[in-house]
Amino acid sequence: MIVVIDPGVAIKWFVEEPLRPQARSLLVHGHEVVAPDILIAGVAELVWKKAVAGEIAADQAEPIVRNIGELCFGLYTPEVAVLTNISLDHKEMDELRRLFAAFLGSARKAVINLDDPETRALGDLVDPGKCIGYGFDSPGATVSGKNLELLPDGARFTVACEGERDEVRLTVPGRHNASNALAALAAGV
């Protein structure tokens, strides 16, 4: 079930009281946030993009993004957790590893990008019975991309899963988008 909510409601749910006015002022009016599926990423990403664009100071955005992440990782228990990559963004790597490992462990199914060394390492910590690996360069992947062809207007590749092969054509360019498509396919396994 997807519920569309106002960003103000998301802020009320996930941002502690002292930071709410600041969080509200950073959001552009009229944006919708989808909850719970992309609530965490949507609000946090919007705030951080404003910081990167220089619209707000990073030291103003950072506590809001951190607050959302810390609260949500502990409260949100997904059916399917998809981890595309881990990189040093707003927290130290050891803390990110701990948070993402707990997040993956709380899900019924954990979908992990085996092409990314950090996510692959976390996959080793997850119950193998609920872990689905995907990737282009990983022989052990349940959902495997082959023959990736990057085109000016998209990408084309073959996906292999459980003995079946299908051709995929994307209308968005880039390896990262092809990898995200594999993640979506793996989530459906």
PDB file of N, CA and C in Angstrom, residues 45-133:
ATOM      1  N   GLU A  45      16.696  13.221   1.045  1.00  0.00           N
ATOM      2  CA  GLU A  45      17.370  13.593  -0.202  1.00  0.00           C
ATOM      3  C   GLU A  45      17.036  15.026  -0.600  1.00  0.00           C
ATOM      4  N   LEU A  46      15.780  15.418  -0.436  1.00  0.00           N
ATOM      5  CA  LEU A  46      15.390  16.774  -0.789  1.00  0.00           C
ATOM      6  C   LEU A  46      16.153  17.798   0.049  1.00  0.00           C
ATOM      7  N   VAL A  47      16.250  17.555   1.343  1.00  0.00           N
ATOM      8  CA  VAL A  47      16.987  18.462   2.222  1.00  0.00           C
ATOM      9  C   VAL A  47      18.457  18.501   1.827  1.00  0.00           C
ATOM     10  N   TRP A  48      19.046  17.313   1.591  1.00  0.00           N
ATOM     11  CA  TRP A  48      20.475  17.287   1.275  1.00  0.00           C
ATOM     12  C   TRP A  48      20.767  17.931  -0.087  1.00  0.00           C
ATOM     13  N   LYS A  49      19.880  17.748  -1.066  1.00  0.00           N
ATOM     14  CA  LYS A  49      20.080  18.382  -2.373  1.00  0.00           C
ATOM     15  C   LYS A  49      20.113  19.903  -2.247  1.00  0.00           C
ATOM     16  N   LYS A  50      19.267  20.441  -1.360  1.00  0.00           N
ATOM     17  CA  LYS A  50      19.276  21.885  -1.144  1.00  0.00           C
ATOM     18  C   LYS A  50      20.610  22.331  -0.558  1.00  0.00           C
ATOM     19  N   ALA A  51      21.187  21.489   0.293  1.00  0.00           N
ATOM     20  CA  ALA A  51      22.490  21.817   0.869  1.00  0.00           C
ATOM     21  C   ALA A  51      23.577  21.780  -0.198  1.00  0.00           C
ATOM     22  N   VAL A  52      23.559  20.747  -1.024  1.00  0.00           N
ATOM     23  CA  VAL A  52      24.562  20.614  -2.084  1.00  0.00           C
ATOM     24  C   VAL A  52      24.453  21.765  -3.081  1.00  0.00           C
ATOM     25  N   ALA A  53      23.223  22.198  -3.362  1.00  0.00           N
ATOM     26  CA  ALA A  53      23.003  23.296  -4.301  1.00  0.00           C
ATOM     27  C   ALA A  53      23.341  24.659  -3.698  1.00  0.00           C
ATOM     28  N   GLY A  54      23.672  24.677  -2.411  1.00  0.00           N
ATOM     29  CA  GLY A  54      24.019  25.932  -1.766  1.00  0.00           C
ATOM     30  C   GLY A  54      22.817  26.743  -1.312  1.00  0.00           C
ATOM     31  N   GLU A  55      21.616  26.156  -1.383  1.00  0.00           N
ATOM     32  CA  GLU A  55      20.417  26.874  -0.952  1.00  0.00           C
ATOM     33  C   GLU A  55      20.329  26.961   0.570  1.00  0.00           C
ATOM     34  N   ILE A  56      20.951  26.013   1.247  1.00  0.00           N
ATOM     35  CA  ILE A  56      21.036  26.051   2.708  1.00  0.00           C
ATOM     36  C   ILE A  56      22.429  25.580   3.108  1.00  0.00           C
ATOM     37  N   ALA A  57      22.814  25.910   4.295  1.00  0.00           N
ATOM     38  CA  ALA A  57      24.123  25.496   4.779  1.00  0.00           C
ATOM     39  C   ALA A  57      24.104  24.013   5.128  1.00  0.00           C
ATOM     40  N   ALA A  58      25.185  23.320   4.819  1.00  0.00           N
ATOM     41  CA  ALA A  58      25.272  21.891   5.116  1.00  0.00           C
ATOM     42  C   ALA A  58      25.106  21.627   6.604  1.00  0.00           C
ATOM     43  N   ASP A  59      25.590  22.529   7.439  1.00  0.00           N
ATOM     44  CA  ASP A  59      25.462  22.304   8.878  1.00  0.00           C
ATOM     45  C   ASP A  59      24.015  22.448   9.352  1.00  0.00           C
ATOM     46  N   GLN A  60      23.147  23.065   8.543  1.00  0.00           N
ATOM     47  CA  GLN A  60      21.716  23.106   8.859  1.00  0.00           C
ATOM     48  C   GLN A  60      21.029  21.831   8.393  1.00  0.00           C
ATOM     49  N   ALA A  61      21.419  21.334   7.237  1.00  0.00           N
ATOM     50  CA  ALA A  61      20.774  20.148   6.671  1.00  0.00           C
ATOM     51  C   ALA A  61      21.209  18.869   7.372  1.00  0.00           C
ATOM     52  N   GLU A  62      22.469  18.787   7.751  1.00  0.00           N
ATOM     53  CA  GLU A  62      23.022  17.549   8.299  1.00  0.00           C
ATOM     54  C   GLU A  62      22.262  17.024   9.513  1.00  0.00           C
ATOM     55  N   PRO A  63      21.904  17.856  10.523  1.00  0.00           N
ATOM     56  CA  PRO A  63      21.175  17.287  11.665  1.00  0.00           C
ATOM     57  C   PRO A  63      19.787  16.774  11.289  1.00  0.00           C
ATOM     58  N   ILE A  64      19.159  17.400  10.315  1.00  0.00           N
ATOM     59  CA  ILE A  64      17.831  16.946   9.894  1.00  0.00           C
ATOM     60  C   ILE A  64      17.945  15.602   9.188  1.00  0.00           C
ATOM     61  N   VAL A  65      18.899  15.497   8.268  1.00  0.00           N
ATOM     62  CA  VAL A  65      19.097  14.235   7.542  1.00  0.00           C
ATOM     63  C   VAL A  65      19.480  13.125   8.518  1.00  0.00           C
ATOM     64  N   ARG A  66      20.385  13.416   9.429  1.00  0.00           N
ATOM     65  CA  ARG A  66      20.808  12.413  10.415  1.00  0.00           C
ATOM     66  C   ARG A  66      19.623  11.990  11.286  1.00  0.00           C
ATOM     67  N   ASN A  67      18.819  12.949  11.728  1.00  0.00           N
ATOM     68  CA  ASN A  67      17.681  12.660  12.593  1.00  0.00           C
ATOM     69  C   ASN A  67      16.681  11.754  11.881  1.00  0.00           C
ATOM     70  N   ILE A  68      16.388  12.056  10.630  1.00  0.00           N
ATOM     71  CA  ILE A  68      15.460  11.222   9.860  1.00  0.00           C
ATOM     72  C   ILE A  68      16.005   9.811   9.739  1.00  0.00           C
ATOM     73  N   GLY A  69      17.260   9.683   9.355  1.00  0.00           N
ATOM     74  CA  GLY A  69      17.861   8.365   9.172  1.00  0.00           C
ATOM     75  C   GLY A  69      17.882   7.543  10.436  1.00  0.00           C
ATOM     76  N   GLU A  70      18.300   8.144  11.545  1.00  0.00           N
ATOM     77  CA  GLU A  70      18.384   7.388  12.800  1.00  0.00           C
ATOM     78  C   GLU A  70      17.019   6.932  13.273  1.00  0.00           C
ATOM     79  N   LEU A  71      16.019   7.795  13.178  1.00  0.00           N
ATOM     80  CA  LEU A  71      14.683   7.410  13.626  1.00  0.00           C
ATOM     81  C   LEU A  71      14.068   6.350  12.726  1.00  0.00           C
ATOM     82  N   CYS A  72      14.217   6.536  11.422  1.00  0.00           N
ATOM     83  CA  CYS A  72      13.550   5.648  10.483  1.00  0.00           C
ATOM     84  C   CYS A  72      14.155   4.263  10.427  1.00  0.00           C
ATOM     85  N   PHE A  73      15.475   4.163  10.509  1.00  0.00           N
ATOM     86  CA  PHE A  73      16.087   2.842  10.469  1.00  0.00           C
ATOM     87  C   PHE A  73      15.590   1.989  11.618  1.00  0.00           C
ATOM     88  N   GLY A  74      15.337   2.605  12.751  1.00  0.00           N
ATOM     89  CA  GLY A  74      14.860   1.844  13.900  1.00  0.00           C
ATOM     90  C   GLY A  74      13.375   1.542  13.855  1.00  0.00           C
ATOM     91  N   LEU A  75      12.589   2.363  13.152  1.00  0.00           N
ATOM     92  CA  LEU A  75      11.131   2.214  13.164  1.00  0.00           C
ATOM     93  C   LEU A  75      10.585   1.462  11.962  1.00  0.00           C
ATOM     94  N   TYR A  76      11.260   1.538  10.846  1.00  0.00           N
ATOM     95  CA  TYR A  76      10.730   1.021   9.590  1.00  0.00           C
ATOM     96  C   TYR A  76      11.191  -0.411   9.374  1.00  0.00           C
ATOM     97  N   THR A  77      10.238  -1.318   9.234  1.00  0.00           N
ATOM     98  CA  THR A  77      10.548  -2.723   8.987  1.00  0.00           C
ATOM     99  C   THR A  77       9.957  -3.106   7.635  1.00  0.00           C
ATOM    100  N   PRO A  78      10.766  -3.110   6.589  1.00  0.00           N
ATOM    101  CA  PRO A  78      10.228  -3.373   5.254  1.00  0.00           C
ATOM    102  C   PRO A  78      10.020  -4.855   4.982  1.00  0.00           C
ATOM    103  N   GLU A  79       9.130  -5.148   4.064  1.00  0.00           N
ATOM    104  CA  GLU A  79       8.994  -6.511   3.549  1.00  0.00           C
ATOM    105  C   GLU A  79      10.243  -6.852   2.742  1.00  0.00           C
ATOM    106  N   VAL A  80      10.626  -5.920   1.875  1.00  0.00           N
ATOM    107  CA  VAL A  80      11.793  -6.103   1.017  1.00  0.00           C
ATOM    108  C   VAL A  80      12.712  -4.898   1.201  1.00  0.00           C
ATOM    109  N   ALA A  81      13.946  -5.154   1.597  1.00  0.00           N
ATOM    110  CA  ALA A  81      14.941  -4.090   1.714  1.00  0.00           C
ATOM    111  C   ALA A  81      15.890  -4.214   0.529  1.00  0.00           C
ATOM    112  N   VAL A  82      16.061  -3.133  -0.219  1.00  0.00           N
ATOM    113  CA  VAL A  82      16.959  -3.122  -1.371  1.00  0.00           C
ATOM    114  C   VAL A  82      18.131  -2.206  -1.045  1.00  0.00           C
ATOM    115  N   LEU A  83      19.326  -2.773  -1.102  1.00  0.00           N
ATOM    116  CA  LEU A  83      20.530  -1.994  -0.818  1.00  0.00           C
ATOM    117  C   LEU A  83      21.364  -1.937  -2.087  1.00  0.00           C
ATOM    118  N   THR A  84      21.412  -0.744  -2.703  1.00  0.00           N
ATOM    119  CA  THR A  84      22.125  -0.586  -3.971  1.00  0.00           C
ATOM    120  C   THR A  84      23.609  -0.300  -3.767  1.00  0.00           C
ATOM    121  N   ASN A  85      23.934   0.517  -2.762  1.00  0.00           N
ATOM    122  CA  ASN A  85      25.334   0.806  -2.456  1.00  0.00           C
ATOM    123  C   ASN A  85      25.421   1.496  -1.106  1.00  0.00           C
ATOM    124  N   ILE A  86      26.619   1.548  -0.595  1.00  0.00           N
ATOM    125  CA  ILE A  86      26.882   2.293   0.642  1.00  0.00           C
ATOM    126  C   ILE A  86      28.096   3.160   0.361  1.00  0.00           C
ATOM    127  N   SER A  87      27.943   4.445   0.624  1.00  0.00           N
ATOM    128  CA  SER A  87      29.074   5.344   0.455  1.00  0.00           C
ATOM    129  C   SER A  87      29.054   6.346   1.591  1.00  0.00           C
ATOM    130  N   LEU A  88      30.174   6.947   1.818  1.00  0.00           N
ATOM    131  CA  LEU A  88      30.322   7.904   2.902  1.00  0.00           C
ATOM    132  C   LEU A  88      29.557   9.169   2.538  1.00  0.00           C
ATOM    133  N   ASP A  89      28.377   9.331   3.138  1.00  0.00           N
ATOM    134  CA  ASP A  89      27.560  10.518   2.891  1.00  0.00           C
ATOM    135  C   ASP A  89      27.503  11.388   4.139  1.00  0.00           C
ATOM    136  N   HIS A  90      26.667  10.966   5.076  1.00  0.00           N
ATOM    137  CA  HIS A  90      26.372  11.799   6.228  1.00  0.00           C
ATOM    138  C   HIS A  90      26.867  11.196   7.543  1.00  0.00           C
ATOM    139  N   LYS A  91      27.352   9.986   7.520  1.00  0.00           N
ATOM    140  CA  LYS A  91      27.807   9.302   8.724  1.00  0.00           C
ATOM    141  C   LYS A  91      29.136   8.619   8.434  1.00  0.00           C
ATOM    142  N   GLU A  92      29.798   8.175   9.461  1.00  0.00           N
ATOM    143  CA  GLU A  92      31.027   7.401   9.296  1.00  0.00           C
ATOM    144  C   GLU A  92      30.676   6.019   8.751  1.00  0.00           C
ATOM    145  N   MET A  93      31.605   5.403   8.031  1.00  0.00           N
ATOM    146  CA  MET A  93      31.323   4.109   7.394  1.00  0.00           C
ATOM    147  C   MET A  93      30.952   3.021   8.402  1.00  0.00           C
ATOM    148  N   ASP A  94      31.612   2.968   9.536  1.00  0.00           N
ATOM    149  CA  ASP A  94      31.276   1.938  10.523  1.00  0.00           C
ATOM    150  C   ASP A  94      29.834   2.066  10.996  1.00  0.00           C
ATOM    151  N   GLU A  95      29.390   3.306  11.191  1.00  0.00           N
ATOM    152  CA  GLU A  95      28.008   3.528  11.614  1.00  0.00           C
ATOM    153  C   GLU A  95      27.031   3.178  10.493  1.00  0.00           C
ATOM    154  N   LEU A  96      27.386   3.541   9.250  1.00  0.00           N
ATOM    155  CA  LEU A  96      26.535   3.184   8.112  1.00  0.00           C
ATOM    156  C   LEU A  96      26.414   1.669   7.977  1.00  0.00           C
ATOM    157  N   ARG A  97      27.517   0.967   8.121  1.00  0.00           N
ATOM    158  CA  ARG A  97      27.480  -0.504   8.034  1.00  0.00           C
ATOM    159  C   ARG A  97      26.556  -1.087   9.094  1.00  0.00           C
ATOM    160  N   ARG A  98      26.673  -0.570  10.311  1.00  0.00           N
ATOM    161  CA  ARG A  98      25.833  -1.072  11.407  1.00  0.00           C
ATOM    162  C   ARG A  98      24.350  -0.805  11.119  1.00  0.00           C
ATOM    163  N   LEU A  99      24.019   0.413  10.688  1.00  0.00           N
ATOM    164  CA  LEU A  99      22.629   0.764  10.405  1.00  0.00           C
ATOM    165  C   LEU A  99      22.053  -0.074   9.262  1.00  0.00           C
ATOM    166  N   PHE A 100      22.812  -0.198   8.177  1.00  0.00           N
ATOM    167  CA  PHE A 100      22.318  -0.959   7.032  1.00  0.00           C
ATOM    168  C   PHE A 100      22.216  -2.450   7.329  1.00  0.00           C
ATOM    169  N   ALA A 101      23.133  -2.989   8.125  1.00  0.00           N
ATOM    170  CA  ALA A 101      23.044  -4.405   8.499  1.00  0.00           C
ATOM    171  C   ALA A 101      21.780  -4.656   9.311  1.00  0.00           C
ATOM    172  N   ALA A 102      21.466  -3.771  10.233  1.00  0.00           N
ATOM    173  CA  ALA A 102      20.241  -3.916  11.027  1.00  0.00           C
ATOM    174  C   ALA A 102      19.010  -3.773  10.138  1.00  0.00           C
ATOM    175  N   PHE A 103      19.052  -2.838   9.198  1.00  0.00           N
ATOM    176  CA  PHE A 103      17.938  -2.620   8.270  1.00  0.00           C
ATOM    177  C   PHE A 103      17.693  -3.871   7.424  1.00  0.00           C
ATOM    178  N   LEU A 104      18.765  -4.421   6.856  1.00  0.00           N
ATOM    179  CA  LEU A 104      18.629  -5.644   6.053  1.00  0.00           C
ATOM    180  C   LEU A 104      18.124  -6.800   6.899  1.00  0.00           C
ATOM    181  N   GLY A 105      18.620  -6.904   8.115  1.00  0.00           N
ATOM    182  CA  GLY A 105      18.215  -7.990   9.001  1.00  0.00           C
ATOM    183  C   GLY A 105      16.759  -7.915   9.412  1.00  0.00           C
ATOM    184  N   SER A 106      16.180  -6.711   9.394  1.00  0.00           N
ATOM    185  CA  SER A 106      14.786  -6.551   9.811  1.00  0.00           C
ATOM    186  C   SER A 106      13.786  -6.905   8.705  1.00  0.00           C
ATOM    187  N   ALA A 107      14.263  -7.007   7.472  1.00  0.00           N
ATOM    188  CA  ALA A 107      13.366  -7.258   6.328  1.00  0.00           C
ATOM    189  C   ALA A 107      13.111  -8.751   6.142  1.00  0.00           C
ATOM    190  N   ARG A 108      11.965  -9.056   5.524  1.00  0.00           N
ATOM    191  CA  ARG A 108      11.664 -10.440   5.166  1.00  0.00           C
ATOM    192  C   ARG A 108      12.580 -10.912   4.046  1.00  0.00           C
ATOM    193  N   LYS A 109      12.898  -9.983   3.111  1.00  0.00           N
ATOM    194  CA  LYS A 109      13.782 -10.289   1.988  1.00  0.00           C
ATOM    195  C   LYS A 109      14.789  -9.146   1.858  1.00  0.00           C
ATOM    196  N   ALA A 110      16.060  -9.484   1.685  1.00  0.00           N
ATOM    197  CA  ALA A 110      17.122  -8.486   1.517  1.00  0.00           C
ATOM    198  C   ALA A 110      17.711  -8.617   0.114  1.00  0.00           C
ATOM    199  N   VAL A 111      17.591  -7.561  -0.682  1.00  0.00           N
ATOM    200  CA  VAL A 111      18.107  -7.527  -2.041  1.00  0.00           C
ATOM    201  C   VAL A 111      19.398  -6.711  -2.022  1.00  0.00           C
ATOM    202  N   ILE A 112      20.492  -7.332  -2.462  1.00  0.00           N
ATOM    203  CA  ILE A 112      21.810  -6.738  -2.276  1.00  0.00           C
ATOM    204  C   ILE A 112      22.579  -6.684  -3.591  1.00  0.00           C
ATOM    205  N   ASN A 113      23.168  -5.525  -3.866  1.00  0.00           N
ATOM    206  CA  ASN A 113      23.998  -5.323  -5.046  1.00  0.00           C
ATOM    207  C   ASN A 113      25.356  -5.972  -4.800  1.00  0.00           C
ATOM    208  N   LEU A 114      25.615  -7.077  -5.441  1.00  0.00           N
ATOM    209  CA  LEU A 114      26.872  -7.792  -5.253  1.00  0.00           C
ATOM    210  C   LEU A 114      28.038  -7.157  -6.010  1.00  0.00           C
ATOM    211  N   ASP A 115      27.754  -6.198  -6.879  1.00  0.00           N
ATOM    212  CA  ASP A 115      28.820  -5.490  -7.582  1.00  0.00           C
ATOM    213  C   ASP A 115      29.486  -4.440  -6.684  1.00  0.00           C
ATOM    214  N   ASP A 116      28.824  -4.041  -5.626  1.00  0.00           N
ATOM    215  CA  ASP A 116      29.360  -3.047  -4.705  1.00  0.00           C
ATOM    216  C   ASP A 116      30.026  -3.759  -3.532  1.00  0.00           C
ATOM    217  N   PRO A 117      31.311  -3.520  -3.290  1.00  0.00           N
ATOM    218  CA  PRO A 117      32.028  -4.256  -2.231  1.00  0.00           C
ATOM    219  C   PRO A 117      31.417  -4.084  -0.843  1.00  0.00           C
ATOM    220  N   GLU A 118      30.932  -2.889  -0.520  1.00  0.00           N
ATOM    221  CA  GLU A 118      30.348  -2.658   0.807  1.00  0.00           C
ATOM    222  C   GLU A 118      29.050  -3.429   0.995  1.00  0.00           C
ATOM    223  N   THR A 119      28.165  -3.393   0.004  1.00  0.00           N
ATOM    224  CA  THR A 119      26.899  -4.120   0.151  1.00  0.00           C
ATOM    225  C   THR A 119      27.140  -5.627   0.105  1.00  0.00           C
ATOM    226  N   ARG A 120      28.079  -6.055  -0.719  1.00  0.00           N
ATOM    227  CA  ARG A 120      28.404  -7.488  -0.776  1.00  0.00           C
ATOM    228  C   ARG A 120      28.876  -7.983   0.591  1.00  0.00           C
ATOM    229  N   ALA A 121      29.703  -7.200   1.271  1.00  0.00           N
ATOM    230  CA  ALA A 121      30.190  -7.580   2.603  1.00  0.00           C
ATOM    231  C   ALA A 121      29.032  -7.670   3.600  1.00  0.00           C
ATOM    232  N   LEU A 122      28.080  -6.759   3.508  1.00  0.00           N
ATOM    233  CA  LEU A 122      26.918  -6.830   4.405  1.00  0.00           C
ATOM    234  C   LEU A 122      26.048  -8.030   4.085  1.00  0.00           C
ATOM    235  N   GLY A 123      26.008  -8.415   2.823  1.00  0.00           N
ATOM    236  CA  GLY A 123      25.232  -9.592   2.431  1.00  0.00           C
ATOM    237  C   GLY A 123      25.690 -10.849   3.135  1.00  0.00           C
ATOM    238  N   ASP A 124      26.965 -10.900   3.451  1.00  0.00           N
ATOM    239  CA  ASP A 124      27.493 -12.059   4.169  1.00  0.00           C
ATOM    240  C   ASP A 124      26.956 -12.149   5.592  1.00  0.00           C
ATOM    241  N   LEU A 125      26.426 -11.043   6.114  1.00  0.00           N
ATOM    242  CA  LEU A 125      25.903 -11.013   7.475  1.00  0.00           C
ATOM    243  C   LEU A 125      24.409 -11.323   7.547  1.00  0.00           C
ATOM    244  N   VAL A 126      23.756 -11.385   6.398  1.00  0.00           N
ATOM    245  CA  VAL A 126      22.308 -11.602   6.343  1.00  0.00           C
ATOM    246  C   VAL A 126      22.018 -13.081   6.173  1.00  0.00           C
ATOM    247  N   ASP A 127      20.924 -13.528   6.764  1.00  0.00           N
ATOM    248  CA  ASP A 127      20.482 -14.910   6.618  1.00  0.00           C
ATOM    249  C   ASP A 127      20.413 -15.258   5.129  1.00  0.00           C
ATOM    250  N   PRO A 128      21.174 -16.268   4.680  1.00  0.00           N
ATOM    251  CA  PRO A 128      21.212 -16.607   3.250  1.00  0.00           C
ATOM    252  C   PRO A 128      19.833 -16.965   2.690  1.00  0.00           C
ATOM    253  N   GLY A 129      18.936 -17.432   3.532  1.00  0.00           N
ATOM    254  CA  GLY A 129      17.598 -17.798   3.071  1.00  0.00           C
ATOM    255  C   GLY A 129      16.748 -16.625   2.644  1.00  0.00           C
ATOM    256  N   LYS A 130      17.116 -15.416   3.077  1.00  0.00           N
ATOM    257  CA  LYS A 130      16.315 -14.255   2.687  1.00  0.00           C
ATOM    258  C   LYS A 130      17.096 -13.254   1.838  1.00  0.00           C
ATOM    259  N   CYS A 131      18.302 -13.627   1.435  1.00  0.00           N
ATOM    260  CA  CYS A 131      19.166 -12.729   0.670  1.00  0.00           C
ATOM    261  C   CYS A 131      19.081 -13.031  -0.826  1.00  0.00           C
ATOM    262  N   ILE A 132      18.812 -12.012  -1.620  1.00  0.00           N
ATOM    263  CA  ILE A 132      18.790 -12.102  -3.081  1.00  0.00           C
ATOM    264  C   ILE A 132      19.886 -11.168  -3.596  1.00  0.00           C
ATOM    265  N   GLY A 133      20.877 -11.722  -4.259  1.00  0.00           N
ATOM    266  CA  GLY A 133      21.950 -10.909  -4.805  1.00  0.00           C
ATOM    267  C   GLY A 133      21.705 -10.597  -6.269  1.00  0.00           C
TER     268      GLY A 133
END
